[in-house]
Structure formats: C-alpha cells, structure tokens
Coordinates of C-alpha atoms (C1' of nucleotides) in Angstrom, one line a residue:
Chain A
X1 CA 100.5 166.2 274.5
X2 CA 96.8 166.4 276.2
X3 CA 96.2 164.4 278.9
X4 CA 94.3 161.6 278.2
X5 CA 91.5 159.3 279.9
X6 CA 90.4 155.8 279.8
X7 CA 87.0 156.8 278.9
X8 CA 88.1 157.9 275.5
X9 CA 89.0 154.6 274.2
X10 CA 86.3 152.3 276.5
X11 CA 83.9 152.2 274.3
X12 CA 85.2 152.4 270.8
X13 CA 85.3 149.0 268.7
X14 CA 88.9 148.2 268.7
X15 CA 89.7 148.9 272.1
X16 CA 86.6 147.5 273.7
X17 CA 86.8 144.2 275.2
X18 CA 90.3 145.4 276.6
X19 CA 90.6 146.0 280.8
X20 CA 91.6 149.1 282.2
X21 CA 95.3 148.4 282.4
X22 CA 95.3 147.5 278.9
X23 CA 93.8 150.6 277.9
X24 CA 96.1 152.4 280.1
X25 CA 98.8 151.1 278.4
X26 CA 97.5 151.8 274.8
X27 CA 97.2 155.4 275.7
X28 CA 100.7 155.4 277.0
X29 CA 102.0 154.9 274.0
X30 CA 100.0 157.3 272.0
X31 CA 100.5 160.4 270.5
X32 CA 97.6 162.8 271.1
X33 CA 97.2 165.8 268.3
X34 CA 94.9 168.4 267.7
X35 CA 94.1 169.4 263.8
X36 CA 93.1 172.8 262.2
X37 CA 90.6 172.2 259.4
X38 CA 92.0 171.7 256.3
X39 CA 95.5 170.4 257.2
X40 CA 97.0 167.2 255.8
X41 CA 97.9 164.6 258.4
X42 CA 100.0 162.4 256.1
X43 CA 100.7 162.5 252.5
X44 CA 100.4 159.8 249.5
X45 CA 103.6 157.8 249.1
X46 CA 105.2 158.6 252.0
X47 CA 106.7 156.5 254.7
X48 CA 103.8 155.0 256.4
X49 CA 105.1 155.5 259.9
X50 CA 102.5 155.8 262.0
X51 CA 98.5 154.9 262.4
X52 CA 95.9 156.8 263.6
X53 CA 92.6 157.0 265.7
X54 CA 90.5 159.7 265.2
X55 CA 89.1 160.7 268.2
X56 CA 86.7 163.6 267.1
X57 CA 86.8 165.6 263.7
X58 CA 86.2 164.4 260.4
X59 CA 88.8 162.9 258.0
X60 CA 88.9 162.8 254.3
X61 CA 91.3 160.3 252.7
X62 CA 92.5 161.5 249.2
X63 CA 94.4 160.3 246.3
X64 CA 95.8 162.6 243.3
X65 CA 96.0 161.3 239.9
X66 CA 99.0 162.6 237.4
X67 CA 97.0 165.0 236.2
X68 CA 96.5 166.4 239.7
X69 CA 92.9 165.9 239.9
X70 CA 91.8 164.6 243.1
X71 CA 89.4 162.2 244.0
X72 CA 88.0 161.7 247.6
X73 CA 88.7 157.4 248.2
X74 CA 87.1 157.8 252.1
X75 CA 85.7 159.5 255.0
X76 CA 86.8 159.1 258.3
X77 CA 84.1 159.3 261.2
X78 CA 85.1 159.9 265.1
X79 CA 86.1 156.5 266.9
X80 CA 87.6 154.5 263.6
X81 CA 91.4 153.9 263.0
X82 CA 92.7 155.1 259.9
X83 CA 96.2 155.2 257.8
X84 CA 96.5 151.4 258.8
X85 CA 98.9 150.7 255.7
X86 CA 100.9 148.2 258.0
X87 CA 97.3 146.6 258.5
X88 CA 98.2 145.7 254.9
X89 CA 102.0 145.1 255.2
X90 CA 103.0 148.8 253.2
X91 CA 105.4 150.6 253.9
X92 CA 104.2 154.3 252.3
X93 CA 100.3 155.7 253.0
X94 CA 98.2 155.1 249.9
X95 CA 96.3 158.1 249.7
X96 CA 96.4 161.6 251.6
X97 CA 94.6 162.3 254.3
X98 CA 93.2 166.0 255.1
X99 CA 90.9 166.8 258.2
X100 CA 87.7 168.3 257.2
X101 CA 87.2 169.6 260.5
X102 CA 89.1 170.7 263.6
X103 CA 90.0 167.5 264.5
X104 CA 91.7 165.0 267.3
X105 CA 93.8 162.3 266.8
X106 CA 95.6 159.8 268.3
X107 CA 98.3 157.9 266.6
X108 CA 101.3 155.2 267.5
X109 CA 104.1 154.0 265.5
X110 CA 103.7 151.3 263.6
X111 CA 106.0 148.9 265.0
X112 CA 103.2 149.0 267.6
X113 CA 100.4 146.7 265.3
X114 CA 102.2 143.5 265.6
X115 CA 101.9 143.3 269.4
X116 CA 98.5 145.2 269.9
X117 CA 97.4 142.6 267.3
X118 CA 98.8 140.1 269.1
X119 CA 97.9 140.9 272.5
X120 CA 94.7 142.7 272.6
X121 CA 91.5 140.7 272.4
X122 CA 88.9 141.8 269.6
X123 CA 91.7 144.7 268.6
X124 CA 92.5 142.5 264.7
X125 CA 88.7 141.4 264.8
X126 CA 88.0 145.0 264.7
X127 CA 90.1 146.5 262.7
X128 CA 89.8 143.8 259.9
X129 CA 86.3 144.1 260.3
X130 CA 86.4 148.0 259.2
X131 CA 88.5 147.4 256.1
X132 CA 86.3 144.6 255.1
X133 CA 83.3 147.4 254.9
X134 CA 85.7 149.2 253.5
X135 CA 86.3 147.0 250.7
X136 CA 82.8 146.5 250.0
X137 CA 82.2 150.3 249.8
X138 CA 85.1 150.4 247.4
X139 CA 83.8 147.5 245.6
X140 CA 80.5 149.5 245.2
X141 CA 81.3 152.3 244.5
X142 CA 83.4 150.7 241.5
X143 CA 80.1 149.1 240.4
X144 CA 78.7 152.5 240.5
X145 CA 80.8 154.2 238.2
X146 CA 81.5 151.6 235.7
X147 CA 77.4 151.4 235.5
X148 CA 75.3 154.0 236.7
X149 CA 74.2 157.3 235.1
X150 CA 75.7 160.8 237.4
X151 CA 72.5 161.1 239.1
X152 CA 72.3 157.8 240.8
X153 CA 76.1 158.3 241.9
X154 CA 75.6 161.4 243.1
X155 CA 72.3 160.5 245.2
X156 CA 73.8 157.3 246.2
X157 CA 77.3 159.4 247.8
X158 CA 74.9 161.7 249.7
X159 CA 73.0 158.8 251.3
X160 CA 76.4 157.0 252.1
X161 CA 77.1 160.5 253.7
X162 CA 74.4 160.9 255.7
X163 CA 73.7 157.3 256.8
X164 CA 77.8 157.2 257.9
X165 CA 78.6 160.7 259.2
X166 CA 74.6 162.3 259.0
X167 CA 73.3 164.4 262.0
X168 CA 70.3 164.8 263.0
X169 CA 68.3 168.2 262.4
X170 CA 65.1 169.7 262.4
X171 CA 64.0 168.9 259.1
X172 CA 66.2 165.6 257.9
X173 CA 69.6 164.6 258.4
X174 CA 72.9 167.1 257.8
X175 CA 76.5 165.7 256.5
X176 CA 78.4 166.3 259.8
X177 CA 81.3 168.4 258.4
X178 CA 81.5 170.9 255.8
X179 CA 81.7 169.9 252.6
X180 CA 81.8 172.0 248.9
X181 CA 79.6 170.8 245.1
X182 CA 83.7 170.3 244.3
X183 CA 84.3 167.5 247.1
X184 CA 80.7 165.8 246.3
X185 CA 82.2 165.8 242.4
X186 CA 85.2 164.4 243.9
X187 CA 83.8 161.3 245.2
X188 CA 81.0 160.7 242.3
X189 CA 83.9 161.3 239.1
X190 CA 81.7 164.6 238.2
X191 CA 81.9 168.3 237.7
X192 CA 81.5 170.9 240.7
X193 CA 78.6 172.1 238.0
X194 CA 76.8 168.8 237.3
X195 CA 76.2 168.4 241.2
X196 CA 75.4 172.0 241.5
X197 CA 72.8 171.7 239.2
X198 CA 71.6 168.2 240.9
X199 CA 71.5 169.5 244.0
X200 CA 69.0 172.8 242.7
X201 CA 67.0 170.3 240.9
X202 CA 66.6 168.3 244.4
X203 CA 65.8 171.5 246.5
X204 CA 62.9 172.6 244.1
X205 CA 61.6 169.2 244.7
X206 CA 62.7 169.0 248.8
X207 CA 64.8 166.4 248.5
X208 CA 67.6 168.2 250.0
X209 CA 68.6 171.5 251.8
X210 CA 71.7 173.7 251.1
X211 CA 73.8 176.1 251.9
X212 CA 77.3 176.7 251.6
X213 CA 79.4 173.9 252.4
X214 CA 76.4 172.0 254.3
X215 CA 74.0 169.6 252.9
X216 CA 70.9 168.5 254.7
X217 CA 69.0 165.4 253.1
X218 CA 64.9 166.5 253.7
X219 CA 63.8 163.2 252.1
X220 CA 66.3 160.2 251.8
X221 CA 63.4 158.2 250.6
X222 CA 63.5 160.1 247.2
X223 CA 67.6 159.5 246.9
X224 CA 67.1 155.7 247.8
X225 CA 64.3 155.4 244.8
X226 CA 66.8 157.5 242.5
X227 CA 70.1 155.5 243.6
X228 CA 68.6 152.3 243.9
X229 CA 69.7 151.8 247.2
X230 CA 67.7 151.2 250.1
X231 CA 68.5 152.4 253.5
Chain B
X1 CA 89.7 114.3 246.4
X2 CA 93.2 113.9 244.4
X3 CA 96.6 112.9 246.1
X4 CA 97.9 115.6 247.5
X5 CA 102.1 116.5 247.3
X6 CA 103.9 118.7 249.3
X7 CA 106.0 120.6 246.3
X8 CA 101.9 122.3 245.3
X9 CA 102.5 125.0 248.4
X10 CA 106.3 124.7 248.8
X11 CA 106.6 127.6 246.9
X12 CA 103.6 129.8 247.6
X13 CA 104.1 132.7 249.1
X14 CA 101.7 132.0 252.1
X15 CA 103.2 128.8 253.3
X16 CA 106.8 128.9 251.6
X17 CA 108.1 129.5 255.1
X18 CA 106.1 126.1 256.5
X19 CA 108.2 122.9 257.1
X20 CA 107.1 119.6 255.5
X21 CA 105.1 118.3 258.5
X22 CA 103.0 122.0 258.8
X23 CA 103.0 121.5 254.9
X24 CA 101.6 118.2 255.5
X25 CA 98.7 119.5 257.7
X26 CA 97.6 122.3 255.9
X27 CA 96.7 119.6 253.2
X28 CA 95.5 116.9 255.0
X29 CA 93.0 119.6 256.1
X30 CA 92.1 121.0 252.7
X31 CA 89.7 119.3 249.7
X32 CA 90.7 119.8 246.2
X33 CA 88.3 120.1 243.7
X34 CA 88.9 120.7 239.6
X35 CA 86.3 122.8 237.7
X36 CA 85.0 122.9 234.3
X37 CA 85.4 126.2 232.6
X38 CA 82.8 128.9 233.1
X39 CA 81.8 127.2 236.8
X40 CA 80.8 129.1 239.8
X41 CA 83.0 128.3 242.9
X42 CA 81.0 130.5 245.1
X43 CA 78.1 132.8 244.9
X44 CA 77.7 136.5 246.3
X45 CA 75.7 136.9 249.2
X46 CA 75.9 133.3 250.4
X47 CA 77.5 132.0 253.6
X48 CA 81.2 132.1 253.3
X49 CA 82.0 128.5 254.5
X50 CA 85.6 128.1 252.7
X51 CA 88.3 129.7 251.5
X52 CA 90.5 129.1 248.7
X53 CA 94.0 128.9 247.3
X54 CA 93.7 128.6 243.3
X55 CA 96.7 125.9 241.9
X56 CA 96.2 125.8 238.2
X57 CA 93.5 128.2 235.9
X58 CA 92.3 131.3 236.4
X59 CA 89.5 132.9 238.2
X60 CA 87.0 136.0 237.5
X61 CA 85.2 137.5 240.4
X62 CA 82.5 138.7 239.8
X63 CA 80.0 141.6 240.9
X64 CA 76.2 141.7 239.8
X65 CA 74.0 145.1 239.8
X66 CA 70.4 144.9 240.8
X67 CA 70.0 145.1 236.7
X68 CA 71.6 142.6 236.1
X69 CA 74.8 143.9 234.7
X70 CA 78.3 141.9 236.1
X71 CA 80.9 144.0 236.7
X72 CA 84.4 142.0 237.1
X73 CA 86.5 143.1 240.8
X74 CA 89.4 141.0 240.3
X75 CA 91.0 138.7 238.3
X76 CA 93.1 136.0 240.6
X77 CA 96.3 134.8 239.0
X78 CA 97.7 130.9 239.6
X79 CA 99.0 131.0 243.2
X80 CA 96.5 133.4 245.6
X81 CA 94.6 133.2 247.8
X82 CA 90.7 134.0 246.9
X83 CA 87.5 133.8 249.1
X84 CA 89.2 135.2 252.1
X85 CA 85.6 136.5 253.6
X86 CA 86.8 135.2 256.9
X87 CA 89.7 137.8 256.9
X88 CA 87.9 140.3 256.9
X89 CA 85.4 139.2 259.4
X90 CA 82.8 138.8 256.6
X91 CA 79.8 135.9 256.9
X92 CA 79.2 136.1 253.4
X93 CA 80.9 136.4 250.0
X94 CA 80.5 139.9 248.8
X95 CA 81.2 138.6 245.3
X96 CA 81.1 135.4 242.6
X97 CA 83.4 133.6 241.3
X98 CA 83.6 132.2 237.9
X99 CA 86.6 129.9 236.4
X100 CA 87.7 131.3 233.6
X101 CA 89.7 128.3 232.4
X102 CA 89.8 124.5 234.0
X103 CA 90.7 125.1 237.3
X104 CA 92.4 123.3 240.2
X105 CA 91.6 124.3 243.6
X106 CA 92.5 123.5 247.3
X107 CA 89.9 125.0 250.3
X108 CA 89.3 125.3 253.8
X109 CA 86.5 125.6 256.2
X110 CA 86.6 129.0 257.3
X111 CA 87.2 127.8 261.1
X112 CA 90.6 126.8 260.2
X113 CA 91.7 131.0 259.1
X114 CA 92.2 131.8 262.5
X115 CA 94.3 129.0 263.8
X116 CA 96.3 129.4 259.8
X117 CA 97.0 133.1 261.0
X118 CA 98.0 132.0 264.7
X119 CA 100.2 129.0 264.2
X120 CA 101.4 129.6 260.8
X121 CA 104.6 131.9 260.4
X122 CA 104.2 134.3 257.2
X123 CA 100.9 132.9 255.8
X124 CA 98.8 136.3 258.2
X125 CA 101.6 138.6 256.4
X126 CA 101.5 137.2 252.9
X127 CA 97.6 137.0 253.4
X128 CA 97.1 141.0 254.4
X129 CA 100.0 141.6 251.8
X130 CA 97.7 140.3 248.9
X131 CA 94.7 142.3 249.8
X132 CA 96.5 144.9 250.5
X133 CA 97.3 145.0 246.8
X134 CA 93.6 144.4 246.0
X135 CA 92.8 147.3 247.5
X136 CA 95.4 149.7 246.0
X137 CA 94.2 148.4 242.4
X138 CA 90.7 148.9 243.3
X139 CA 91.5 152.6 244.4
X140 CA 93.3 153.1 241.4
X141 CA 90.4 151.8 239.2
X142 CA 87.7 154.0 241.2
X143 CA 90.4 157.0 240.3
X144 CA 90.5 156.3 236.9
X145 CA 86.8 155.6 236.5
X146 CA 86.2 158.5 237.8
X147 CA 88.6 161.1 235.9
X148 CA 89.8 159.1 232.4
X149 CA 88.5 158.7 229.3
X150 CA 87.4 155.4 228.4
X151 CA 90.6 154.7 225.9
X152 CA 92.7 155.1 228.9
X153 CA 91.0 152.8 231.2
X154 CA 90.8 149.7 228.7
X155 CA 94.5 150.5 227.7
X156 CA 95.1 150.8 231.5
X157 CA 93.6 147.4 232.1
X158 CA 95.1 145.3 229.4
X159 CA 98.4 146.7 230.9
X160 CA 97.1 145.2 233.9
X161 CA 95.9 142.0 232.6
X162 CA 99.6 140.9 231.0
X163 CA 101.2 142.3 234.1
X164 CA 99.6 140.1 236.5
X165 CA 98.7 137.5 234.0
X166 CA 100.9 137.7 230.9
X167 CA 102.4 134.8 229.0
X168 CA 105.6 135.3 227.2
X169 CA 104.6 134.6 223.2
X170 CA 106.2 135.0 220.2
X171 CA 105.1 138.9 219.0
X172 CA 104.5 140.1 222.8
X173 CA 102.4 139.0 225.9
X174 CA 99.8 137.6 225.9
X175 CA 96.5 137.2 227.9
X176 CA 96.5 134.0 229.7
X177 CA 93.0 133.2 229.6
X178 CA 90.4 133.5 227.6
X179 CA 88.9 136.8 227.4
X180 CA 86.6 138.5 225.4
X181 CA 85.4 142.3 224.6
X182 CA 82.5 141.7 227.0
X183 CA 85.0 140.9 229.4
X184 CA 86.7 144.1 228.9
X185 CA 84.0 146.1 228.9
X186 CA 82.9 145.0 232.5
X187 CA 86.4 145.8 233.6
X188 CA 86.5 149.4 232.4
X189 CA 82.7 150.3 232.9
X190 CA 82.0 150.7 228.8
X191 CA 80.4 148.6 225.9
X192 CA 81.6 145.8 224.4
X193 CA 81.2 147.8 221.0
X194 CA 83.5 150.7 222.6
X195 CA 86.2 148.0 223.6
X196 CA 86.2 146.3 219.9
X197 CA 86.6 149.5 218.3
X198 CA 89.6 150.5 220.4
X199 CA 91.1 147.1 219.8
X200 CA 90.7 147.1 216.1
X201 CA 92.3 150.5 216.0
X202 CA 95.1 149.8 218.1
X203 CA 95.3 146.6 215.9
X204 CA 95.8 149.0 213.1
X205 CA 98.8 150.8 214.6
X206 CA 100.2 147.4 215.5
X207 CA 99.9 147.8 219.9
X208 CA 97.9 144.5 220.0
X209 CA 96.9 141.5 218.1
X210 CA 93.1 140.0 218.9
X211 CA 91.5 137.1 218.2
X212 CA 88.6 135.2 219.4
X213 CA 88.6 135.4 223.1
X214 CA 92.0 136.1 223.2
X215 CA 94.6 139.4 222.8
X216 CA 98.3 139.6 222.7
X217 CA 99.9 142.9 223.5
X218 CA 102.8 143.3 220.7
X219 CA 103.3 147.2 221.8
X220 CA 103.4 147.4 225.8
X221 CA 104.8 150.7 225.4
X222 CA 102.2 152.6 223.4
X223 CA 99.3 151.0 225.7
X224 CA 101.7 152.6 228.4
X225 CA 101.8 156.2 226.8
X226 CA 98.0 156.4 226.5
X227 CA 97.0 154.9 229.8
X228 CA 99.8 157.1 231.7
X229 CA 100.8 154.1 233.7
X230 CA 104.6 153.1 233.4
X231 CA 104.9 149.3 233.2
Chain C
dG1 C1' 81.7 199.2 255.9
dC2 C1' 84.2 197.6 251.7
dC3 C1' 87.0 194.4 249.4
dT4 C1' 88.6 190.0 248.1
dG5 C1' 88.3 185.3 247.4
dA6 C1' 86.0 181.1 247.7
dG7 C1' 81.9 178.8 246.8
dT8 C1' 77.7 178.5 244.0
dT9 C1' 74.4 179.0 240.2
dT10 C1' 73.0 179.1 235.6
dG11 C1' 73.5 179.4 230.5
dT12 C1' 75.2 177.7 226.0
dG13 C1' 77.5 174.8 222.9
dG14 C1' 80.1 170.7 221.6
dT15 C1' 81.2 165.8 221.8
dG16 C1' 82.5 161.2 223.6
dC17 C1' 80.4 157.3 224.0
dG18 C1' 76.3 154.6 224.7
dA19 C1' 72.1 152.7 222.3
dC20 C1' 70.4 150.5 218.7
dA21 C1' 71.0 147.8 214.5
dA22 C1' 72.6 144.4 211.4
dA23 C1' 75.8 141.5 209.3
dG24 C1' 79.9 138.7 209.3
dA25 C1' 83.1 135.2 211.3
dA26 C1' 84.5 131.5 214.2
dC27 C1' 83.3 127.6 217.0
dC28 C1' 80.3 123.6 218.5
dT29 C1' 77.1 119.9 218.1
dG30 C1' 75.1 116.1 216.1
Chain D
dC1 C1' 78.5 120.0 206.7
dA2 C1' 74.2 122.1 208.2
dG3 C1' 72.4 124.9 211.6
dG4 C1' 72.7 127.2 215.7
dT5 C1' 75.1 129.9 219.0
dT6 C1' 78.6 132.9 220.6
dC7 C1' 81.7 136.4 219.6
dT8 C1' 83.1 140.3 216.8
dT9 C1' 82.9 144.2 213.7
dT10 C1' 81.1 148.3 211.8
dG11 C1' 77.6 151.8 210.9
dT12 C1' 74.4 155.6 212.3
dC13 C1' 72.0 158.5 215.7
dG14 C1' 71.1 160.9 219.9
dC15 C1' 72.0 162.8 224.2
dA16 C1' 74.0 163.0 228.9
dC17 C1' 77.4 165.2 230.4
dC18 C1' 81.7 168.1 230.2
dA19 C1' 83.9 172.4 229.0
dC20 C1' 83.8 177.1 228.9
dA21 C1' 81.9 181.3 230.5
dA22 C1' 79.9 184.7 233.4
dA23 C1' 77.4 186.5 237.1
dC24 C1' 75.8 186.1 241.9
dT25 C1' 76.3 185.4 247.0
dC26 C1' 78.3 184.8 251.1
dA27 C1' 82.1 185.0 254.7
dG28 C1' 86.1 186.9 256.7
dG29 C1' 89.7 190.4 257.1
dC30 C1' 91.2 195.1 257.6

DNA sequence: GCCTGAGTTTGTGGTGCGACAAAGAACCTG
DNA sequence: CAGGTTCTTTGTCGCACCACAAACTCAGGC
C-alpha cells in the first residue's frame, strides 16, 4: 500500500469538515490501489464488499444487458466516492465499474459506512448529496431517451461530459479521459456509426474537435441550442 | 386533520420496528390529508417543505420536458415513502406528483428527516433501502431505453406495473389503478397509438385483457418471454 | 520499417415506429 | 338522453435511424 497523506482527503467533500485525527484515522483504514486503464475494479452482481474513493483517474460505471450490450450508467471524476451499494443497503454492486484511465483509489470495507456515517460530521450530508445529483442525472437522462431525437442525446452527453470531467484547452474544453464513438453510443442508446457521423457533421461546422479517443467541444453554445440545455 | 391510529404505521416497513409511544410521535407530528383523483401533491422545482408516506391510493410522479411532454419516473405503491428531497439533501422537488386514485396521505416538515433518521431505529435503513430500489429500476429503464425495441419495453413495464402493483383477479393480475395507453406510453418513451396497438395484439393471443383505463395481465409468462425479464 | 488490430469514416438500403388523420366507444354532466 | 369530452382503435405515409459493408487511419509491437 502507498503511503498516504492528510492532504489527500482535506479538501474533498466528504471528508472535509473532519479534523486531522479524524482524517488520520479514515486513512488508516483504507486500502490505497493503483489501476491500469481499462481494468475492472468490481463486477455487476457481485458481493458488494467494499466502497471506493477515487483519488485521481477516471471511472466509468457499466451495466450489461442479456444480450451483452453495454451501456455506460456513470462517470466517475477524481475526489467522489463510488460503488456505495451499502449507501443503499445492497449487498451485490449494481453495475461494473472499469477505470478509463490509470487510476488511484482508495477503498474500505463496508462494515465501515455505519460508523463513518455516524461519526463524521458532513460525511452522510455528502455522500447523499452526490447520489441525489445522481438521481436527477438518471432521471434526465431517462427523459432524454424516452423523448428526444439522437442528436439532442448525443449533444446533451457531450456537454454533461465536458461541464463534469471537461479540461480546459486552447481552443474549448477536452473530455478528460479517453473515450471511443462506441462509449459516446453507450451512454446516448446509439450506434458507434450514428455518433461518428454527428460528430463529422459538428467538426465541419466547429462545433467540436476530434481525434481518436479525445473530443474537444470548440463551441458548447451550439450543443446547448441543439440539446436544449443551457449551461 | 383525521384521527390518527397507531395500527396505520405498525406494519410499515420504516417504523415497524417503533414502539407505540415512538409510534405515537411520529403521528402527532404528521398532517394527513385525502386527495381527489388526478390532484397534484407537490410540484417540480418548488421548495421541498414535506415529505410523505402514502396510506391508501396510488401516486404517479411525474417529469415534464421543456415541451411540454410528461414523462412518468415512478409509480409509488400503498405503503412508501415519496417526496424524500430532504434525503438526498435536495431543496426542491425534482419531480410532480399526481394521485392516480383517492388518496390518503400522512407528511412531515422536512426538519423533522434528520431527527427520523437519528432517533428512529430501521426507518434511515428501510428509507435508503427504497431508493435504493428506485435507482436500480431507473438503471434498468435507461438500459432498456437505450438498447430494446419498443415491444419489449411496454411488455417490460406492464410486468412491472402488476409486480409492484398487481391485484389478484379472476383471469390474472391486474393493474391497480387506473391507467391508460397515454400512461404507458410516457413510461416506455413511445406513442399512445404504439401502446394500443401492442395491447390489442397481445389481446388477440390472449397475454392481456384491456379496458378503459384499465389492463389485466391473463399471460404473465408470455409478457415475460418477450421482455426477457423473469418474473 | 512493416504488420496487426483497434478505432473511425462513409456509403447504401431497409424498416420500426412516429406523425398525422379520422372515426368509434365509453363515460360524464345537466 | 343529448351533447361533449376523454379514451381508444385502426389506417396510411414518411423518414430517422439501424444494419450491414467496406475502406481508411492511426498507434503500438516486434
């Protein structure tokens, strides 16, 4: 395990409002663990024994359907918890979740929410907090689907991409880890081809920049008019 | 505000491990309030002041796009909880909800969520528990809206509907509260046309009878084998 | 450098389902 | 029971999008 220091946790939302000791103690019990890109931290349906903090890296959260298509339910950006089933009183992790990145994490066992909800101040205010966006994202993205033609969906994920995980670069904002047409089709319920083909027509227009595996949004003012969404 | 008995939360799952006198002052806390059918009990985007537990009817929460369109998140059952902003450190509700039947309701000010969660034993777990069943159904709606045909996603919610809301009836189960094709549709992100025609087929074949705002599934089985979803 | 595989682009055709339309059936009110 | 409203059914048409296909480009390994 790295070593770890205080500073790491000061001043991310959960941990906060806690004092020193308390975040010595937090990291005590933690599990630090470094990622390759690409690998699978934990897996759909299976015990859900441990939570998470991602310290730096990017995270997307997965889940498969019979058919074995898979569609992308989240991303993860540095400094939020994730796989917080026993937030939620489950016992196996809903979905999968793969780092996009190189990535850091810590993690504890689960029998270790009850007390840090308990006894660290702003720690459930927090952490409810971030599924309640959650929820509403979910909720929006439902709304999306069930009424919006593929080009508002698609325009709409990219500005929830670069608004939640965008860097800033010379000429706009750049999604902050790699991602492929296939993952963008993955969160919009699409073909790799359809966003292919969206993302040329956007380019001849400078809407967008790409290359492989990286996006960078040139004008978000054009997405908002096409998705409806301001930002 | 009606008399209030003890027996109404005995048995619900976030206070069924209360004793009388805690029983006692969760109601002498709450107002109860009976709606018409087709009322609004709160409205999206205004302060969340109160939240609810539903005795009798049953409620339709509902989303609205900037067109105009509703899109239905949940149905709540006889029983839950509903409105629960404040868990989720919300301000305001991030939906509406409609009565779908005459309705009987108990609520709090939201003040009184944190000291429910602190002092009460099981209502914080039976509480997360719920929602986190919300969520898991929403996920799995986003993944079918996202990669299934339109039959399977209004076969997959009807499934859904009698399993969380079913009554026992003669030829099968039946819907327990009025609903109509519109209804369906704004479940499943299609047309109310769409939904009537699937209905009238499988009406054919002898998986559902429909009437006038109301559906009885006499073939569970065959609504199983088309959604992929084992009931 | 060359080779391989992964990611991307672009074309062509077919179709599931939405859009539009219109009429029928059930319910509600006075 | 007349008249309006709400819900449902059924038809026809068009097209947005998916499926299939093929070629191009880039990155990494040997």
């Amino acid at each position: 395990m790295a070593k770890l220091d205080e500073s790491l946790l000061r001043d991310l939302p959960p941990f906060s409002q806690l004092s020193k000791g308390q975040i010595r103690d937090v990291l005590d019990q933690a599990s630090s663990k470094r990622y390759d890109p690409e690998a699978e931290i934990f897996r759909e349906g299976y015990e859900a024994d441990r939570f998470y903090l991602l310290l730096d890296g990017h995270i997307r959260v997965v889940r498969t359907t019979p058919e074995g298509e898979q569609i992308i339910a989240l991303h993860i950006p540095p400094g939020q918890l994730f796989g917080i089933a026993p937030a939620l009183q489950r016992d196996t992790y809903p979905a999968t979740a793969f780092t996009a990145t190189e990535t850091l994490a810590l993690s504890w066992p689960v029998r270790l929410w009850e007390p840090f909800v308990q006894t660290y101040p702003g720690f459930a205010t927090e952490s409810y907090k971030t599924l309640g966006l959650r929820l509403d994202e979910m909720q929006t993205r439902i709304t999306e689907l069930a009424t919006q033609a593929v080009e508002r969906r698609v325009a709409a994920a990219l500005l929830r991409l670069v608004h939640q995980s965008g860097s800033q670069v010379e000429d706009g904002l750049e999604v902050a880890f790699p991602i492929t047409r296939k993952h963008i089709s993955e969160m919009t319920g699409t073909t790799l081809h359809t966003v292919s083909r969206l993302l040329s027509a956007w380019e001849k227009v400078g809407t967008v920049k790409s290359a492989r595996k990286r996006i960078v949004v040139t004008n978000a003012h054009h997405l908002s008019t096409l998705s409806g969404i301001e930002c």
